mmCIF file of C-alpha atoms in Angstrom:
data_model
loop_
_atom_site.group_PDB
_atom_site.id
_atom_site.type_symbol
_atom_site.label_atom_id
_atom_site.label_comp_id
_atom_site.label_asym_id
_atom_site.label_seq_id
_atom_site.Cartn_x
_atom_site.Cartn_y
_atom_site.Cartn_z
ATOM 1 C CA UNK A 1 6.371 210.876 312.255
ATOM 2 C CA UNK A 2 7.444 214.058 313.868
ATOM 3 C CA UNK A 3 3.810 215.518 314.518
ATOM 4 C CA UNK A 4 0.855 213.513 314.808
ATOM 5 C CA UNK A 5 -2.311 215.260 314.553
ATOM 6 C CA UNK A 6 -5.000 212.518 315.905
ATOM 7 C CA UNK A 7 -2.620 212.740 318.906
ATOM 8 C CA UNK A 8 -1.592 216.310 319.273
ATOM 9 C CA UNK A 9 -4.845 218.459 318.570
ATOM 10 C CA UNK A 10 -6.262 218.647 322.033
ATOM 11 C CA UNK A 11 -3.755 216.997 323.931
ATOM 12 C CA UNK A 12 -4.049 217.935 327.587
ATOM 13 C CA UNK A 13 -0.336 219.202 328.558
ATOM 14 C CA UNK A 14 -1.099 219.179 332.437
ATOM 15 C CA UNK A 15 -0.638 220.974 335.712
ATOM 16 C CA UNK A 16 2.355 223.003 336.299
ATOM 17 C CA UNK A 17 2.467 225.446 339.777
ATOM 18 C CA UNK A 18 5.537 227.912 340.153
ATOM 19 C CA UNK A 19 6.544 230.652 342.019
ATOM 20 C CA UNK A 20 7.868 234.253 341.603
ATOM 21 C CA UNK A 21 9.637 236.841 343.249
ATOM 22 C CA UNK A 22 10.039 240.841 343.015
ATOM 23 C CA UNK A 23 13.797 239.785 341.926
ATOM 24 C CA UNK A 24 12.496 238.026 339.066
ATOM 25 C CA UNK A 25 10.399 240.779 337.790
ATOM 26 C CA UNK A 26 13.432 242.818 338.605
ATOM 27 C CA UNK A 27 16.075 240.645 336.179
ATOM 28 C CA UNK A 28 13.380 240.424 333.703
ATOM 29 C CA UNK A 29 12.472 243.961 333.084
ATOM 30 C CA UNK A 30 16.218 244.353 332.965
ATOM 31 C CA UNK A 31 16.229 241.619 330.146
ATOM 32 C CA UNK A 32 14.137 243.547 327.888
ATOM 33 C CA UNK A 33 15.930 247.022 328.322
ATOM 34 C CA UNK A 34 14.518 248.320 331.527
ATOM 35 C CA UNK A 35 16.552 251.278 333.174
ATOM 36 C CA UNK A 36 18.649 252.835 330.161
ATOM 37 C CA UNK A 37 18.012 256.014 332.343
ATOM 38 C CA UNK A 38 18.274 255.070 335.481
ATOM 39 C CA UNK A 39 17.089 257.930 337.593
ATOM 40 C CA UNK A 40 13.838 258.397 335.581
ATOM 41 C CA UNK A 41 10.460 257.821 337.511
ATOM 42 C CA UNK A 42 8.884 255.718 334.720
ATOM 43 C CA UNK A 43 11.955 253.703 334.449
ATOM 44 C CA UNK A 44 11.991 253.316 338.413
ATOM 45 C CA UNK A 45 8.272 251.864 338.018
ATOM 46 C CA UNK A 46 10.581 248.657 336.235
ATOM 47 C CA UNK A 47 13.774 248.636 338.006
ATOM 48 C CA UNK A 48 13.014 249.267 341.812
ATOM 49 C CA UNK A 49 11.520 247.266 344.188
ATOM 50 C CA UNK A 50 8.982 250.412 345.848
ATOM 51 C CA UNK A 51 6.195 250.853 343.559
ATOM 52 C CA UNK A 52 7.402 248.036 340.933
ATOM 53 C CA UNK A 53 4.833 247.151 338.607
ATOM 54 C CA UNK A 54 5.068 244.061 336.402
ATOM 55 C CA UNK A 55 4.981 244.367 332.551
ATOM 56 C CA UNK A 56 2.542 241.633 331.397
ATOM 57 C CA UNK A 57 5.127 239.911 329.068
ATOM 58 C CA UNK A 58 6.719 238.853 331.895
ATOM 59 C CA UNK A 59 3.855 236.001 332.226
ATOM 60 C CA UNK A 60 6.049 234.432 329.013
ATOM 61 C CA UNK A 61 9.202 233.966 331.223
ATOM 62 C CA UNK A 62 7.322 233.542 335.244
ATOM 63 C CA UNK A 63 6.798 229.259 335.276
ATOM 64 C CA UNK A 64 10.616 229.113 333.786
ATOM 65 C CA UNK A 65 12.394 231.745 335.202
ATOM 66 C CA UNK A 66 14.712 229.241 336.872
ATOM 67 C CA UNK A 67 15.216 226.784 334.054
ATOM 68 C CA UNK A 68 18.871 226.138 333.216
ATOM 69 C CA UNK A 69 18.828 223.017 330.443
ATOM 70 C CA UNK A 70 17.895 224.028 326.393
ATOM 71 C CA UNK A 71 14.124 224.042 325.965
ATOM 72 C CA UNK A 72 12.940 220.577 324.235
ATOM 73 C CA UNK A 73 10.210 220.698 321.804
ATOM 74 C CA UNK A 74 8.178 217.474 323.388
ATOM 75 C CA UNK A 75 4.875 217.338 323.580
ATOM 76 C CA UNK A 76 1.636 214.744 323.217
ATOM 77 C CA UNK A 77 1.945 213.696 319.545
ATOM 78 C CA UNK A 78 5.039 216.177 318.523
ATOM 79 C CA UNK A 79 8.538 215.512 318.685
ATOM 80 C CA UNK A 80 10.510 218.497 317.135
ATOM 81 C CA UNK A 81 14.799 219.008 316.159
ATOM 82 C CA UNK A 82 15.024 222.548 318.202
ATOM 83 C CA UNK A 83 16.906 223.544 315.643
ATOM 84 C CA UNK A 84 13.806 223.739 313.322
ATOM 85 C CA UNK A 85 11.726 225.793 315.660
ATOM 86 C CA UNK A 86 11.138 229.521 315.534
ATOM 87 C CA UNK A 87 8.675 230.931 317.503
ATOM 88 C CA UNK A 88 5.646 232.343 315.297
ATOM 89 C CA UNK A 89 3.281 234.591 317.423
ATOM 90 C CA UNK A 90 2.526 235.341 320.977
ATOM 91 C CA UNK A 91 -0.939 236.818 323.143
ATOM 92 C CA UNK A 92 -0.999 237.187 326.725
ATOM 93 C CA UNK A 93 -4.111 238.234 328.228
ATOM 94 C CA UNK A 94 -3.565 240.266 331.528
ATOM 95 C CA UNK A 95 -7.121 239.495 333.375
ATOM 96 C CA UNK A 96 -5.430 241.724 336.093
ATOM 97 C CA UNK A 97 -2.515 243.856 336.748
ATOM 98 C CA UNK A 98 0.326 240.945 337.489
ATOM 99 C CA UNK A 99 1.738 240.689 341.104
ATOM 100 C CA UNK A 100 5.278 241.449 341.756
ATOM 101 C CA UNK A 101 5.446 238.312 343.157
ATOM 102 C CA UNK A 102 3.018 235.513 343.871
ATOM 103 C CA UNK A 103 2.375 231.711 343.685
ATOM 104 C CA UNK A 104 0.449 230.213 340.392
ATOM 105 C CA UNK A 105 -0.440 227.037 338.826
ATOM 106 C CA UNK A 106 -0.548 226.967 335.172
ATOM 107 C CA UNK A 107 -3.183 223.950 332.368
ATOM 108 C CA UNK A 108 -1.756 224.207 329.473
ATOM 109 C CA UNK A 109 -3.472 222.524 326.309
ATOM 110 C CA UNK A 110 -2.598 221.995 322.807
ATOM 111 C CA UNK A 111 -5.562 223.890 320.848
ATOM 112 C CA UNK A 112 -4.181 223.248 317.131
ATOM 113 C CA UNK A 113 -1.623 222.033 314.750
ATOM 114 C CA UNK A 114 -1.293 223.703 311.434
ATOM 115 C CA UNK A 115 -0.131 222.712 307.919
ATOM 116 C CA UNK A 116 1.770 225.569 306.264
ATOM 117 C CA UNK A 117 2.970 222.642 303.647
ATOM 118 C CA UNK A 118 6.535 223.176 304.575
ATOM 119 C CA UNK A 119 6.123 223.639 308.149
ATOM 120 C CA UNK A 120 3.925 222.940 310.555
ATOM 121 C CA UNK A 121 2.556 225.708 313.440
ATOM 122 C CA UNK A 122 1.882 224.214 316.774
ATOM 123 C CA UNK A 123 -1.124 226.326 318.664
ATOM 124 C CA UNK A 124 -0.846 225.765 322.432
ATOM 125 C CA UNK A 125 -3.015 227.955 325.045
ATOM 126 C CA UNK A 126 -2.408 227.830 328.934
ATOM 127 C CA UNK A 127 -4.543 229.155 331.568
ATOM 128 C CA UNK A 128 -2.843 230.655 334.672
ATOM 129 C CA UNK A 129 -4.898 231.126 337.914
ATOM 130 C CA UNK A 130 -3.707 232.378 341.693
ATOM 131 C CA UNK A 131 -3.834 230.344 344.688
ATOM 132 C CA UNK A 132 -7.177 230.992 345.508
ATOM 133 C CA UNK A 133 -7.963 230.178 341.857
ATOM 134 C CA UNK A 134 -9.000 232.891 340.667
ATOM 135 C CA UNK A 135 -7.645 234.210 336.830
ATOM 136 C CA UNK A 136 -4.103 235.837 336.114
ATOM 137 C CA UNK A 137 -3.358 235.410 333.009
ATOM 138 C CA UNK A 138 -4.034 233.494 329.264
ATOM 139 C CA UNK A 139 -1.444 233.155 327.578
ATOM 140 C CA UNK A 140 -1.245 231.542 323.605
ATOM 141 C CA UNK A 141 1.091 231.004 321.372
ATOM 142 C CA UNK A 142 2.508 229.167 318.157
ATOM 143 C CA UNK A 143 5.711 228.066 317.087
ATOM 144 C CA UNK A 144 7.303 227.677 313.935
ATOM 145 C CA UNK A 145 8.237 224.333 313.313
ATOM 146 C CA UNK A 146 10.110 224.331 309.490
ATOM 147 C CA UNK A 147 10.400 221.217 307.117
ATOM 148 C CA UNK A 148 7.526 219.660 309.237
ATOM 149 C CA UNK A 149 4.089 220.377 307.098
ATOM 150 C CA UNK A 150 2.981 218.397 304.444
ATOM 151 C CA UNK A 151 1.027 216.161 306.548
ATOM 152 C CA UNK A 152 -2.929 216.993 305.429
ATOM 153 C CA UNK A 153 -3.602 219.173 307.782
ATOM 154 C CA UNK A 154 -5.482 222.581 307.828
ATOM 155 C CA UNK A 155 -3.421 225.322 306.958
ATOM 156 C CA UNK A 156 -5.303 227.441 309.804
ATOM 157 C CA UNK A 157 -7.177 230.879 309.250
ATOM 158 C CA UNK A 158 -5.413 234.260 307.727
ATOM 159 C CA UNK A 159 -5.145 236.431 311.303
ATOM 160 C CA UNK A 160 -3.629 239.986 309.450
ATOM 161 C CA UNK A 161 -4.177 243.002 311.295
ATOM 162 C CA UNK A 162 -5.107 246.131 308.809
ATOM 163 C CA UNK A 163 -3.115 249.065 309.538
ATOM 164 C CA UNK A 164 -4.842 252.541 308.587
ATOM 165 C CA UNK A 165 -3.813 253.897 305.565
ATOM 166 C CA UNK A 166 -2.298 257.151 307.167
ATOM 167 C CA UNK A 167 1.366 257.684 308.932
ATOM 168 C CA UNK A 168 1.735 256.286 312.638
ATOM 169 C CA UNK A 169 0.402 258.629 315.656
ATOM 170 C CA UNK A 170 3.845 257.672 317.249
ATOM 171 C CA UNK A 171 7.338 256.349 315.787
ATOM 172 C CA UNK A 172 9.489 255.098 318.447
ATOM 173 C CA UNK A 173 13.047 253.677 318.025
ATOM 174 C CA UNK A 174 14.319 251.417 320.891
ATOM 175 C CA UNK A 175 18.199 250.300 320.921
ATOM 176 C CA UNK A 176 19.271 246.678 322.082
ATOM 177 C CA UNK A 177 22.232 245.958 323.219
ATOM 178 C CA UNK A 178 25.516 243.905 322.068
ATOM 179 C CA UNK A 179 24.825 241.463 324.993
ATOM 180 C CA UNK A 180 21.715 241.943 324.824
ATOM 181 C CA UNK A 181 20.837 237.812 324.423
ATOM 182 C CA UNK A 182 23.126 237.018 327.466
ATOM 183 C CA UNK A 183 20.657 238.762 330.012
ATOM 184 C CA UNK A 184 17.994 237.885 328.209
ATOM 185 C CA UNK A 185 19.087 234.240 328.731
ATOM 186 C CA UNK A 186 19.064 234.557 332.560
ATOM 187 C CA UNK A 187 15.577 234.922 332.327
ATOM 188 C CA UNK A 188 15.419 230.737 331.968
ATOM 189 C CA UNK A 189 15.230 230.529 327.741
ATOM 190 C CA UNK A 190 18.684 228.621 327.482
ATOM 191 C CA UNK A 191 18.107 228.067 323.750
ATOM 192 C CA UNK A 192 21.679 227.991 322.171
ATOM 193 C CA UNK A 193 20.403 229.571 318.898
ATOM 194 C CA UNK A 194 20.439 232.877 320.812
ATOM 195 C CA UNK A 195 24.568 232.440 322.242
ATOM 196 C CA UNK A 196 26.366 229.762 320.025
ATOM 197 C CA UNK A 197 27.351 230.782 316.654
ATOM 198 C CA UNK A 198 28.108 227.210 315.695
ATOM 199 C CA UNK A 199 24.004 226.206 316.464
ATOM 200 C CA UNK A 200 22.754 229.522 314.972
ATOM 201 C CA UNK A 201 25.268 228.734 311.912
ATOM 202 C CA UNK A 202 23.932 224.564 311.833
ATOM 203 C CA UNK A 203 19.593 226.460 312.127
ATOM 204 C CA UNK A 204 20.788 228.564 309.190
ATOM 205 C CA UNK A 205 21.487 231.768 310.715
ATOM 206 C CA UNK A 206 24.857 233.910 310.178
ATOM 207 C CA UNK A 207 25.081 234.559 313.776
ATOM 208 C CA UNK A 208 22.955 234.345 317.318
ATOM 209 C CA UNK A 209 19.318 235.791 316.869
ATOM 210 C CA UNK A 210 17.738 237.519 319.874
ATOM 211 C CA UNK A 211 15.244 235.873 321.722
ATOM 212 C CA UNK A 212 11.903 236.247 319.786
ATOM 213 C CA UNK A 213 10.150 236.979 323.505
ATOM 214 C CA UNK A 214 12.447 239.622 324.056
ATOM 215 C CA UNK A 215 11.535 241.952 321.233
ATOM 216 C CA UNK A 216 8.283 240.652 321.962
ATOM 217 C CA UNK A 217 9.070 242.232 326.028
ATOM 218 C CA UNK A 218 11.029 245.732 324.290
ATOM 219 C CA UNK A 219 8.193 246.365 322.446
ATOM 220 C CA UNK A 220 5.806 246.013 324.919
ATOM 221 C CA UNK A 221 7.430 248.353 326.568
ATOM 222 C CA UNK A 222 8.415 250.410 324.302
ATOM 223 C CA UNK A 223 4.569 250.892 323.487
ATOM 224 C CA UNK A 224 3.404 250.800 327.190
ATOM 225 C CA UNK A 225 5.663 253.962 328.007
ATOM 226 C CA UNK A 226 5.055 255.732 325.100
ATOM 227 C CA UNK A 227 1.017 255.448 324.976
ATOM 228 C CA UNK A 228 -0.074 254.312 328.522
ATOM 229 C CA UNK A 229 2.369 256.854 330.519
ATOM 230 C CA UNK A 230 4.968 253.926 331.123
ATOM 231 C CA UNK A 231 2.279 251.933 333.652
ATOM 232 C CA UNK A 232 2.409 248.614 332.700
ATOM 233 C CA UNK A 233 -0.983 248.068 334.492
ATOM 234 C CA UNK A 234 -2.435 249.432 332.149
ATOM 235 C CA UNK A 235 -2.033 246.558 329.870
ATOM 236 C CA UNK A 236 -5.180 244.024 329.050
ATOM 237 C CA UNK A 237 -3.495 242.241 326.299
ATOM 238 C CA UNK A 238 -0.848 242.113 323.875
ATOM 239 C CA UNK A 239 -0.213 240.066 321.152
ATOM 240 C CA UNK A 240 2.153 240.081 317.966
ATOM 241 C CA UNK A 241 3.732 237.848 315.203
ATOM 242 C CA UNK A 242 7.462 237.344 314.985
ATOM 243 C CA UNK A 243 8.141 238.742 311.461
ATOM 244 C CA UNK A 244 11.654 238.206 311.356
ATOM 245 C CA UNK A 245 15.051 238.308 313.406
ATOM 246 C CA UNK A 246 16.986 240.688 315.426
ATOM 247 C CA UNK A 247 20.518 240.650 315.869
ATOM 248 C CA UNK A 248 21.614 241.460 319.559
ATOM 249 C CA UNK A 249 22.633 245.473 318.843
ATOM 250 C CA UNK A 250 20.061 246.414 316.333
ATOM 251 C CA UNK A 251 17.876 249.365 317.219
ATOM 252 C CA UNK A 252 13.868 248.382 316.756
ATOM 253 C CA UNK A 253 11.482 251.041 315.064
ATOM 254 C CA UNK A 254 8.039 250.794 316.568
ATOM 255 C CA UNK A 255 5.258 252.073 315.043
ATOM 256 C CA UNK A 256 1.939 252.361 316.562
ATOM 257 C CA UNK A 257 -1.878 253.628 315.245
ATOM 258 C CA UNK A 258 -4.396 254.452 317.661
ATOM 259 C CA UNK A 259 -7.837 252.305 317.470
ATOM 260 C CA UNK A 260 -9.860 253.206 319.738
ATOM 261 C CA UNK A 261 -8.818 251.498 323.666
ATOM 262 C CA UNK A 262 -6.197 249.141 320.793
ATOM 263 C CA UNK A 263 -2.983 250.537 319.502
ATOM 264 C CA UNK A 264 -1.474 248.677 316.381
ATOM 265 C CA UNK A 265 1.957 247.805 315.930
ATOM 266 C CA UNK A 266 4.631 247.301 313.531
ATOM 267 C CA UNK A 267 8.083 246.961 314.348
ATOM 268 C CA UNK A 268 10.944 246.820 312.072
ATOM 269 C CA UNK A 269 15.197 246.949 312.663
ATOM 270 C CA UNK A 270 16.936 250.242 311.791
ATOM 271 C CA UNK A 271 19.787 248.423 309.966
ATOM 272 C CA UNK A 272 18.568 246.318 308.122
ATOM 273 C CA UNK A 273 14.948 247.894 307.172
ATOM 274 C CA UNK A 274 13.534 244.373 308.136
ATOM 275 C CA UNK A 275 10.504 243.617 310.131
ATOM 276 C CA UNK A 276 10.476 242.122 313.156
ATOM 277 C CA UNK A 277 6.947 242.115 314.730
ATOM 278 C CA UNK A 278 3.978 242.230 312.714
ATOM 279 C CA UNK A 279 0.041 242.378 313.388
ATOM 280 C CA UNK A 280 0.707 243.635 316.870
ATOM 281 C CA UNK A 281 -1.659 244.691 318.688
ATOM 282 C CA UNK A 282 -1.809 246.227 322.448
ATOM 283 C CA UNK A 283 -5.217 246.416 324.336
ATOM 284 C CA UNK A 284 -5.508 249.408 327.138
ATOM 285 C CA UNK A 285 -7.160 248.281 330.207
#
């Protein structure tokens, strides 16, 4: 059995400590689109080393960034085909503005497993404190694993955000490049569903998808320089549901409402007039 519940729902995944350095912020904010315009001051706050500040997405990507081999779904009590699993939402908590570089050590935990009856959704949360111990960041997400529900299993609690019924304060549109998976890569997600066309083609997509994290990271941004004057230290939290794909050189259409110190978020793809992100929501610090 693929996923075992007893086993899984709990399971402690460990200890991990890791390192980072202003390059790795650097490559990173690259990844997700950083310095299209690269002489402009908010741009500069990403892309150069004087005054860079660290988007908090970049917590997703900082205890890999040097991973070369294809993820592997393996965990306490869940054994997974990669080529069934999508990722289904991601939260990071910023309990500070992030270091540009810095020493960590990261418990992660597996808080949940999820019967969707045709898939199951794995619920993991990690805890990521400095050297002296003290907090950084929380990060939780859930992937998608497809064709492995059906087991019994709570199908988990509805988590929709409302959107008001009136048009968005702010539309943004945010272009991605052709290559745009092949730097993304660099940034230690070697997944070959986002470069080879024969995996994509064999998980049921026409074509490599863009890395679910980086929308996740464009958007982000995207909504950081567009509501919080492009200062990414700003950011308490951020959290979204992958909606659908993006193909590397569609243009994203962000959408944001104002809530109080909260701004929620839909993004969709130009093209295709398909969503991408759903029941996003960024918290101001």
């Amino acid at each position: 059995m693929p996923i075992d519940p007893a086993v899984a729902i709990g399971a402690d995944l460990g200890e991990t400590s890791f390192s980072w350095s202003s390059s790795d912020v650097l490559l990173y904010h690259l990844g997700i689109g950083a310095g299209a315009d690269p002489v402009d001051a908010t741009e500069l706050r990403y892309t150069y080393e004087r005054d860079l500040r660290v988007l908090p997405t970049f917590a997703t990507v900082a205890a890999t960034m040097h991973e070369t081999e294809p993820p592997q779904v393996s965990l306490p009590g869940v054994e997974i085909d990669l080529a069934k699993v999508v990722h289904g939402k991601q939260e990071i908590v910023a309990h500070r503005p992030l270091p540009a570089e810095g020493k960590a050590t990261a418990r992660g935990r597996i808080a949940d497993v999820h019967d969707k009856g045709k898939a199951a959704v794995i619920l993991q949360e990690t805890e990521v404190t400095d050297e002296a111990g003290e907090p950084l960041w929380t990060a939780r997400s859930a992937i998608f694993a497809r064709g492995e529900g059906g087991f019994g299993g709570d199908r988990g609690p509805s988590e929709a955000v409302e959107l008001p019924d009136r048009e968005p304060d702010w539309t943004v549109d945010t272009p991605t490049l052709p290559q745009q998976a092949l730097l993304y890569r660099l940034c230690g997600d070697r997944n070959p569903l986002h470069i080879d066309p024969e995996f994509a083609r064999g998980a049921g997509f026409d074509a490599p998808i863009l890395h679910g994290l980086c929308t996740y990271g464009m958007v982000a941004k995207a909504v950081t320089d567009t509501v919080l004057d492009g200062d990414p230290d700003r950011v308490a939290s951020w959290s979204a549901r992958f909606a659908g794909i993006v193909l590397p050189g569609e243009t994203l259409r962000t959408r944001i409402w104002r809530d109080g110190d909260r701004y929620l978020v839909t993004t969709q793809t130009v093209e295709r007039d398909a969503p991408a992100l759903a029941d996003a929501v960024l918290t101001a610090r």
